[in-house]
PDB file of C-alpha atoms in Angstrom:
ATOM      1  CA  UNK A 730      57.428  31.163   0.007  1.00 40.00           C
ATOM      2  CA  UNK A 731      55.683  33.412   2.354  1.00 40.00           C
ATOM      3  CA  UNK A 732      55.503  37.335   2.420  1.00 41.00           C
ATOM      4  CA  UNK A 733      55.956  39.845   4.654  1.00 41.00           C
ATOM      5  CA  UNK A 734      52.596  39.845   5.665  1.00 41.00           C
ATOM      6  CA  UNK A 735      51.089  37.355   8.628  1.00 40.00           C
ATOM      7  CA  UNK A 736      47.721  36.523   7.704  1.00 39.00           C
ATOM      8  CA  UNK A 737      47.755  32.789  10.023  1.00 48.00           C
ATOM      9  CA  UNK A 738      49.035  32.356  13.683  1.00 46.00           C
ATOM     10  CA  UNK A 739      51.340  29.870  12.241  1.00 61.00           C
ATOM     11  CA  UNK A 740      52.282  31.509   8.770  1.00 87.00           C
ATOM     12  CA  UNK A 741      56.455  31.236   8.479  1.00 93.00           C
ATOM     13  CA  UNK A 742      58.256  34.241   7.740  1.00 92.00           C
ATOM     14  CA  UNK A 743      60.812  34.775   5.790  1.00 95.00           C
ATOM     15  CA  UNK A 744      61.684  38.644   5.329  1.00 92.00           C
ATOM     16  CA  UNK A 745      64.436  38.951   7.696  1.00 94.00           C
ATOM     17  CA  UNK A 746      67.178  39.450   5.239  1.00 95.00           C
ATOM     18  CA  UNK A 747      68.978  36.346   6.121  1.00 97.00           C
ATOM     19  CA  UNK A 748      67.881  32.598   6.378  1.00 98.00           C
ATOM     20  CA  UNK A 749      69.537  32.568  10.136  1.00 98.00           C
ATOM     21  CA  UNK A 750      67.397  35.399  11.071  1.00 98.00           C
ATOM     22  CA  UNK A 751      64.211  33.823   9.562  1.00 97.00           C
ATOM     23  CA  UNK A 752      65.073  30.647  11.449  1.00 98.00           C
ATOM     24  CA  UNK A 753      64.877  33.065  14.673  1.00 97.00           C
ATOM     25  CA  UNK A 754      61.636  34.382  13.846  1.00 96.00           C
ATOM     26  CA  UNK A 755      59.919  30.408  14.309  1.00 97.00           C
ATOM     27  CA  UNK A 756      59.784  31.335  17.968  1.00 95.00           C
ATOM     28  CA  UNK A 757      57.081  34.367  17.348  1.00 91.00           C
ATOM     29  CA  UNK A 758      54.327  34.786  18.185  1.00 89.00           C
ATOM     30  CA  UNK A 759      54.506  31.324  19.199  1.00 93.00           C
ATOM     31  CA  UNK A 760      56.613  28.103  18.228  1.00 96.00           C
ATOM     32  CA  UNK A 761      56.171  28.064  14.565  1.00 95.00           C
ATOM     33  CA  UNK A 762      58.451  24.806  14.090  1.00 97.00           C
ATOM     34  CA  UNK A 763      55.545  22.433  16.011  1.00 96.00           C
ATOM     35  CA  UNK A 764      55.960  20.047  13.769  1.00 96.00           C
ATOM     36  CA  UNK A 765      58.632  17.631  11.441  1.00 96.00           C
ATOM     37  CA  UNK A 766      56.416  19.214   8.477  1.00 95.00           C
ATOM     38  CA  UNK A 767      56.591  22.085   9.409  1.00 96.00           C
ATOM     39  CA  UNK A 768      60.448  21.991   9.558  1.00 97.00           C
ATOM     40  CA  UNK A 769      60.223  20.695   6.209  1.00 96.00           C
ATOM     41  CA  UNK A 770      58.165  23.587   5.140  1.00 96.00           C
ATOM     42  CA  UNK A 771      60.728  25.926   6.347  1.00 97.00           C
ATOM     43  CA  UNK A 772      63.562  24.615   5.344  1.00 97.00           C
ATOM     44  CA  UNK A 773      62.109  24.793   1.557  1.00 96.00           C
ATOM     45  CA  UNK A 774      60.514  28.130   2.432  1.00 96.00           C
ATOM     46  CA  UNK A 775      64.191  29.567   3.474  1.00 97.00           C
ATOM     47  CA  UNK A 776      65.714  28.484  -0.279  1.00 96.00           C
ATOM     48  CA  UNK A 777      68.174  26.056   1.405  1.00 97.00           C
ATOM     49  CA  UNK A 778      66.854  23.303  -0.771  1.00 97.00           C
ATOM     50  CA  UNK A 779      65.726  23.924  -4.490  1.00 95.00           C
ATOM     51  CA  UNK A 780      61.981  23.374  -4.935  1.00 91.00           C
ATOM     52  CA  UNK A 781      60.880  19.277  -5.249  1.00 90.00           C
ATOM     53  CA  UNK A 782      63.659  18.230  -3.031  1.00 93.00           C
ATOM     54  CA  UNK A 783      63.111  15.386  -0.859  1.00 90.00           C
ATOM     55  CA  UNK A 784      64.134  15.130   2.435  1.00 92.00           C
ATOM     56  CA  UNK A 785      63.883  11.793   3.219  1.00 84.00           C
ATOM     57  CA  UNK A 786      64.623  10.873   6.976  1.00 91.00           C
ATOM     58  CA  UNK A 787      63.174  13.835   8.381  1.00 96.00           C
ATOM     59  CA  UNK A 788      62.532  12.718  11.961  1.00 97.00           C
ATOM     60  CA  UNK A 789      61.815  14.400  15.402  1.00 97.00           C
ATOM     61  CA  UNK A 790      65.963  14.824  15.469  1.00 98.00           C
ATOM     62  CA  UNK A 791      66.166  17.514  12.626  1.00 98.00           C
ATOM     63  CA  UNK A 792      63.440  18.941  14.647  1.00 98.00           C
ATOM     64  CA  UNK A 793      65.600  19.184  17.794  1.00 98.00           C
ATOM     65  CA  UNK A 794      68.513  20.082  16.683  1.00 98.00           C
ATOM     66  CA  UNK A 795      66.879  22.898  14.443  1.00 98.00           C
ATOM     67  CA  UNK A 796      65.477  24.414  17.224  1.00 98.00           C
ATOM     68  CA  UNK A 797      68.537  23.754  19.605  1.00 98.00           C
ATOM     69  CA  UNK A 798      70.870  25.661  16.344  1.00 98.00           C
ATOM     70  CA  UNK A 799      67.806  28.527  16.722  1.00 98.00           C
ATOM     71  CA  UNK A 800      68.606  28.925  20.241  1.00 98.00           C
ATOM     72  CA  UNK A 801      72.293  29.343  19.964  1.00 98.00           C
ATOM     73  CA  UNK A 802      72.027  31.762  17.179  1.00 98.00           C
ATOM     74  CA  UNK A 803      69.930  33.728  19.225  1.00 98.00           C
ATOM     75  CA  UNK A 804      71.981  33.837  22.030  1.00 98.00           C
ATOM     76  CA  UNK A 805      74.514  34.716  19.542  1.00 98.00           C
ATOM     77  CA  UNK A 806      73.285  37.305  17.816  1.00 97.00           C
ATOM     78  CA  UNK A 807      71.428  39.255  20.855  1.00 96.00           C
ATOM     79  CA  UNK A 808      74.403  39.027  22.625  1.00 96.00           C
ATOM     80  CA  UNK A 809      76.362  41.097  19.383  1.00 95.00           C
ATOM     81  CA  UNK A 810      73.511  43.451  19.276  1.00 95.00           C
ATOM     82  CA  UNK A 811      73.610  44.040  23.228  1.00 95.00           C
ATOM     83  CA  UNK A 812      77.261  43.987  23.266  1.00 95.00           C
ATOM     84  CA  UNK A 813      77.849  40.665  25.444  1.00 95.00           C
ATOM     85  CA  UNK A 814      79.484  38.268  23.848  1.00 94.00           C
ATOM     86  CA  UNK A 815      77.443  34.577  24.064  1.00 97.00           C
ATOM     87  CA  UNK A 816      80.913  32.553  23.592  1.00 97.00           C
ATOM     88  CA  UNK A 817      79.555  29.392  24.156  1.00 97.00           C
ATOM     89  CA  UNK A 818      76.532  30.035  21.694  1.00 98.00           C
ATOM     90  CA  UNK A 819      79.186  30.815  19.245  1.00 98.00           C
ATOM     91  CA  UNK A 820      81.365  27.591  19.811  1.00 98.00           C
ATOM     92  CA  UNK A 821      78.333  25.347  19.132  1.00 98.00           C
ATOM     93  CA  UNK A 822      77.422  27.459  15.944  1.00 98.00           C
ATOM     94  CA  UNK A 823      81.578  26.917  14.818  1.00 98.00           C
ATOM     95  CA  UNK A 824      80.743  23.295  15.404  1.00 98.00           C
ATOM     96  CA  UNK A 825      77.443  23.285  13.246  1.00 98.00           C
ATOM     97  CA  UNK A 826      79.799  25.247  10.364  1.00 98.00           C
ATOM     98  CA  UNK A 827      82.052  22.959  10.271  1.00 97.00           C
ATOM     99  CA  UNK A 828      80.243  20.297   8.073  1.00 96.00           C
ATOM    100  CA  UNK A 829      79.672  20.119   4.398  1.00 94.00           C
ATOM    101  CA  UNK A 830      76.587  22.451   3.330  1.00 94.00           C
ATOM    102  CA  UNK A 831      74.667  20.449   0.873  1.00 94.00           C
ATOM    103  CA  UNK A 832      76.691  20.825  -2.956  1.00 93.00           C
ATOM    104  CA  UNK A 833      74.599  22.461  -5.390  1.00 94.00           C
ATOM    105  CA  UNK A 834      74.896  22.229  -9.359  1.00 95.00           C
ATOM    106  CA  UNK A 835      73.481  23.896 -11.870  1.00 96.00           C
ATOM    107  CA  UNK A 836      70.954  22.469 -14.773  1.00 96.00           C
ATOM    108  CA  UNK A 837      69.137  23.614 -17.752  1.00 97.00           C
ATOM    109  CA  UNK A 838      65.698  23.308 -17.809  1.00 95.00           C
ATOM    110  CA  UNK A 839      63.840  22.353 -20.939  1.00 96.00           C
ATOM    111  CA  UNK A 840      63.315  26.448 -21.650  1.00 97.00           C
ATOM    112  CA  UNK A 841      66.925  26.908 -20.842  1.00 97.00           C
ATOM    113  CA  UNK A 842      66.505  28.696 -17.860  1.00 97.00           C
ATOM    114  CA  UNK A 843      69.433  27.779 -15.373  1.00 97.00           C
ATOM    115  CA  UNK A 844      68.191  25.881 -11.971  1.00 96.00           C
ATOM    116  CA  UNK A 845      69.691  24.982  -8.646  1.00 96.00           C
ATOM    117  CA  UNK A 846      69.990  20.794  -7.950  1.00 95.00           C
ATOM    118  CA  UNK A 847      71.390  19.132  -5.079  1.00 95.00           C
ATOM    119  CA  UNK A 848      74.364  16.779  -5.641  1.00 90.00           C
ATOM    120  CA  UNK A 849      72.943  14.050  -2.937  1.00 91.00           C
ATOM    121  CA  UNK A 850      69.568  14.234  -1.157  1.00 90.00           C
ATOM    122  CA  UNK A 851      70.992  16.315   1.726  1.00 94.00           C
ATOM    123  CA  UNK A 852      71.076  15.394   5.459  1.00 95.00           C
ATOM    124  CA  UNK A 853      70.398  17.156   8.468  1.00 97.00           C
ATOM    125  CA  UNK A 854      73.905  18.111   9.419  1.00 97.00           C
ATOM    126  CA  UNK A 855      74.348  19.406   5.959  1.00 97.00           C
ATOM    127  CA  UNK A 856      71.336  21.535   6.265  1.00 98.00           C
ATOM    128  CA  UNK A 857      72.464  22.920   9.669  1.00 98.00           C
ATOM    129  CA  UNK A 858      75.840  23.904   8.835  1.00 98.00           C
ATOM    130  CA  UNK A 859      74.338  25.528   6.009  1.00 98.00           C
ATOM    131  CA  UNK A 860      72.360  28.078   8.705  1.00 98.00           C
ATOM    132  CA  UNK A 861      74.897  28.045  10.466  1.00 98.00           C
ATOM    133  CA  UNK A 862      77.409  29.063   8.413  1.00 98.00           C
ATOM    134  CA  UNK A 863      75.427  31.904   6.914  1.00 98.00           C
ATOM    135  CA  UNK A 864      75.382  33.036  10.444  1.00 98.00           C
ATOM    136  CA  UNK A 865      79.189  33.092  10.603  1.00 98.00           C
ATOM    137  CA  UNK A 866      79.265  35.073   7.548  1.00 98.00           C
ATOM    138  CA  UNK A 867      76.931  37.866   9.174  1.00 98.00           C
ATOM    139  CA  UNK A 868      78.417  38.233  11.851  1.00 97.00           C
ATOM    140  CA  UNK A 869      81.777  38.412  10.444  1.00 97.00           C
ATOM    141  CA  UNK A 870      80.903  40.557   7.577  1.00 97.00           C
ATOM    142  CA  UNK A 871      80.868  44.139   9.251  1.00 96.00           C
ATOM    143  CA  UNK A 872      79.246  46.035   6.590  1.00 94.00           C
ATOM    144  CA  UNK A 873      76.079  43.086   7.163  1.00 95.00           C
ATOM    145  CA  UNK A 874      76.558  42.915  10.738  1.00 95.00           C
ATOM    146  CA  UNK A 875      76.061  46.888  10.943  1.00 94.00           C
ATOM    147  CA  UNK A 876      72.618  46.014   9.682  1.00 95.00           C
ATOM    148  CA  UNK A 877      71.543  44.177  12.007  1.00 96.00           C
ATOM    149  CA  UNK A 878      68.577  45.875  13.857  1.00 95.00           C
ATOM    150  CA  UNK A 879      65.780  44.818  17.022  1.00 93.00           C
ATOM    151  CA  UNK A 880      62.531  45.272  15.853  1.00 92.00           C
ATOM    152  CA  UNK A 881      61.035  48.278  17.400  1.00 89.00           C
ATOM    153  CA  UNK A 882      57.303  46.633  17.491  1.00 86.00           C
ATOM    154  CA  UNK A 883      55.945  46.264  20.794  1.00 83.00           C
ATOM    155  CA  UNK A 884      56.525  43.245  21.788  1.00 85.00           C
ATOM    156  CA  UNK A 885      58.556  42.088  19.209  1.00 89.00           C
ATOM    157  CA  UNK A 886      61.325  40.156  19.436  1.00 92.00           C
ATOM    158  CA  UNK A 887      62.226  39.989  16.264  1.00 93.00           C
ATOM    159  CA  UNK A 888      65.854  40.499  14.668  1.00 95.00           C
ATOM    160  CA  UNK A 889      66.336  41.724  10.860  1.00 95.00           C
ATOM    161  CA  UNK A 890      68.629  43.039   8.162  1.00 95.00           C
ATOM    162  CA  UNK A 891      68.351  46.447   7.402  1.00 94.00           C
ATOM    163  CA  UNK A 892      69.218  47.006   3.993  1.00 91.00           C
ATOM    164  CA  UNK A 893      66.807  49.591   3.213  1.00 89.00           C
ATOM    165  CA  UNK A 894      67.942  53.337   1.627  1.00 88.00           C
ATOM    166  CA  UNK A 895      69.546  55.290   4.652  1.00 86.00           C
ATOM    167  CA  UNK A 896      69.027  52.055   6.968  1.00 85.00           C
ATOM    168  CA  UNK A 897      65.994  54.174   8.606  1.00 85.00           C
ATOM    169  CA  UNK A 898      63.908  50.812   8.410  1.00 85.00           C
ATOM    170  CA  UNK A 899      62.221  49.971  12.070  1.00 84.00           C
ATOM    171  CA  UNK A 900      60.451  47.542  11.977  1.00 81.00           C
ATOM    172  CA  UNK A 901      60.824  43.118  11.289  1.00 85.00           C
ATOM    173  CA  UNK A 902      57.950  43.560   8.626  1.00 78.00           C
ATOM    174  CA  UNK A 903      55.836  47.156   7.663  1.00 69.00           C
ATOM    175  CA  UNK A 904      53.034  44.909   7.353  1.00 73.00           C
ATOM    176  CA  UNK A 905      52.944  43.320  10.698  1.00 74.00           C
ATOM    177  CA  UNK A 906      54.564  45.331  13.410  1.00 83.00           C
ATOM    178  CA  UNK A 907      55.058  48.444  11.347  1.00 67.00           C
ATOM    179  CA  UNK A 908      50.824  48.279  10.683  1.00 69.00           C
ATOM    180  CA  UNK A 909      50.248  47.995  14.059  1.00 70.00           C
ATOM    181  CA  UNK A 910      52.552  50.991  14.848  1.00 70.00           C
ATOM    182  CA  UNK A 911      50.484  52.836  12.301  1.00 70.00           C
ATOM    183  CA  UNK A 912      47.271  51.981  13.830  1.00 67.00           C
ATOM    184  CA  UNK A 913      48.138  52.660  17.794  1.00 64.00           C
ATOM    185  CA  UNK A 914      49.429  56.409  16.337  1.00 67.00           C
ATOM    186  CA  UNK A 915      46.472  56.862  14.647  1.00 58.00           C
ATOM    187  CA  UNK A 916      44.241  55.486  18.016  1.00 70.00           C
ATOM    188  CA  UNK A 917      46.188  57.917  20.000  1.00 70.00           C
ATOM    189  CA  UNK A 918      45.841  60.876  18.127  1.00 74.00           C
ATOM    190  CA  UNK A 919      41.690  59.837  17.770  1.00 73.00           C
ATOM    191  CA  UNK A 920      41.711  59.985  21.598  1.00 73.00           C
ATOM    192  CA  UNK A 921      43.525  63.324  22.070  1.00 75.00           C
ATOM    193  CA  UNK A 922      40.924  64.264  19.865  1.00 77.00           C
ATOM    194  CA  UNK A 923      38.237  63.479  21.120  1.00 81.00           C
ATOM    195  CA  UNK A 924      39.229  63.900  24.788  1.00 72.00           C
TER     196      UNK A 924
END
């Protein structure tokens, strides 16, 4: 699973605080889901599948309608945060909730340490109700939803949870946008100066 930190163009992210929000951040800096593997990468990345699971099938579909569930949930969610309700975005994301998320059990490992398993090899609907349910539960959930922050990067178009001690946090990722923040100050006050 990746960090926090971006050290490739194409690294995914997952530090948003919520799998629906990570799925958001594919689109930045560029399209991050370019690929069926890469799909496949992300959806393992997120935790929506335990570790080893197949997912046989994959095909260009999950691809599309991955990114066409991104899109709504973005329209979604920026609307919330800039207080315009996106009421067709949030139709289609009811209709993605409405299916089955994949059933998990629980097994004991040889050590006896407790893992997740999937009931059935789970299929793409399964997988996107799973998203988008989680997004109905953010959004519905006011103490999460009052969370819910813009990055404040330039540039950045990122949406994340703000769990952090006094909710002062303003940035997607310290490392990444928060870093660069850190090094424009420090630019500026070089200039002044020097100047």
């Amino acid at each position: 699973m990746a960090t926090g930190a971006a050290t490739a163009p194409y690294e995914l992210r997952f530090d948003s605080g919520r799998i629906c929000l990570d799925l958001l951040a594919t689109t930045h800096p560029a399209e991050r889901l370019d690929s069926v593997e890469r799909l496949r990468m992300w959806i393992a990345g997120a935790g929506l599948v335990p570790p080893g699971t197949r997912l046989a099938g994959t095909d260009a579909r999950w691809l599309t309608d991955f990114r066409e569930l991104r899109g709504q949930i973005g329209r979604l969610v920026r609307g919330e945060l800039e207080g315009r309700p996106a009421d067709g975005a949030l139709a289609r994301v009811n209709a993605w909730a409405r299916e089955a998320p994949p059933a998990p059990y629980a097994v004991r490992t040889e050590e006896g340490v407790l893992v997740r398993r999937l009931r059935t090899p789970p299929g793409r609907e399964e997988l996107l109700a799973a998203v988008a349910r989680e997004t109905v539960e953010l959004l519905t959930d006011p103490r999460a939803r009052a969370g819910l922050r813009q990055c404040q990067g330039d540039n950045c178009p990122l949406v994340y949870l703000d769990t952090s001690r006094g909710r002062r946090r303003r940035w997607c990722s310290s490392e990444v946008c928060g870093n660069r923040e850190r090094v424009a100050r420090h630019r500026r006050r070089a200039a002044l100066a020097r100047g």
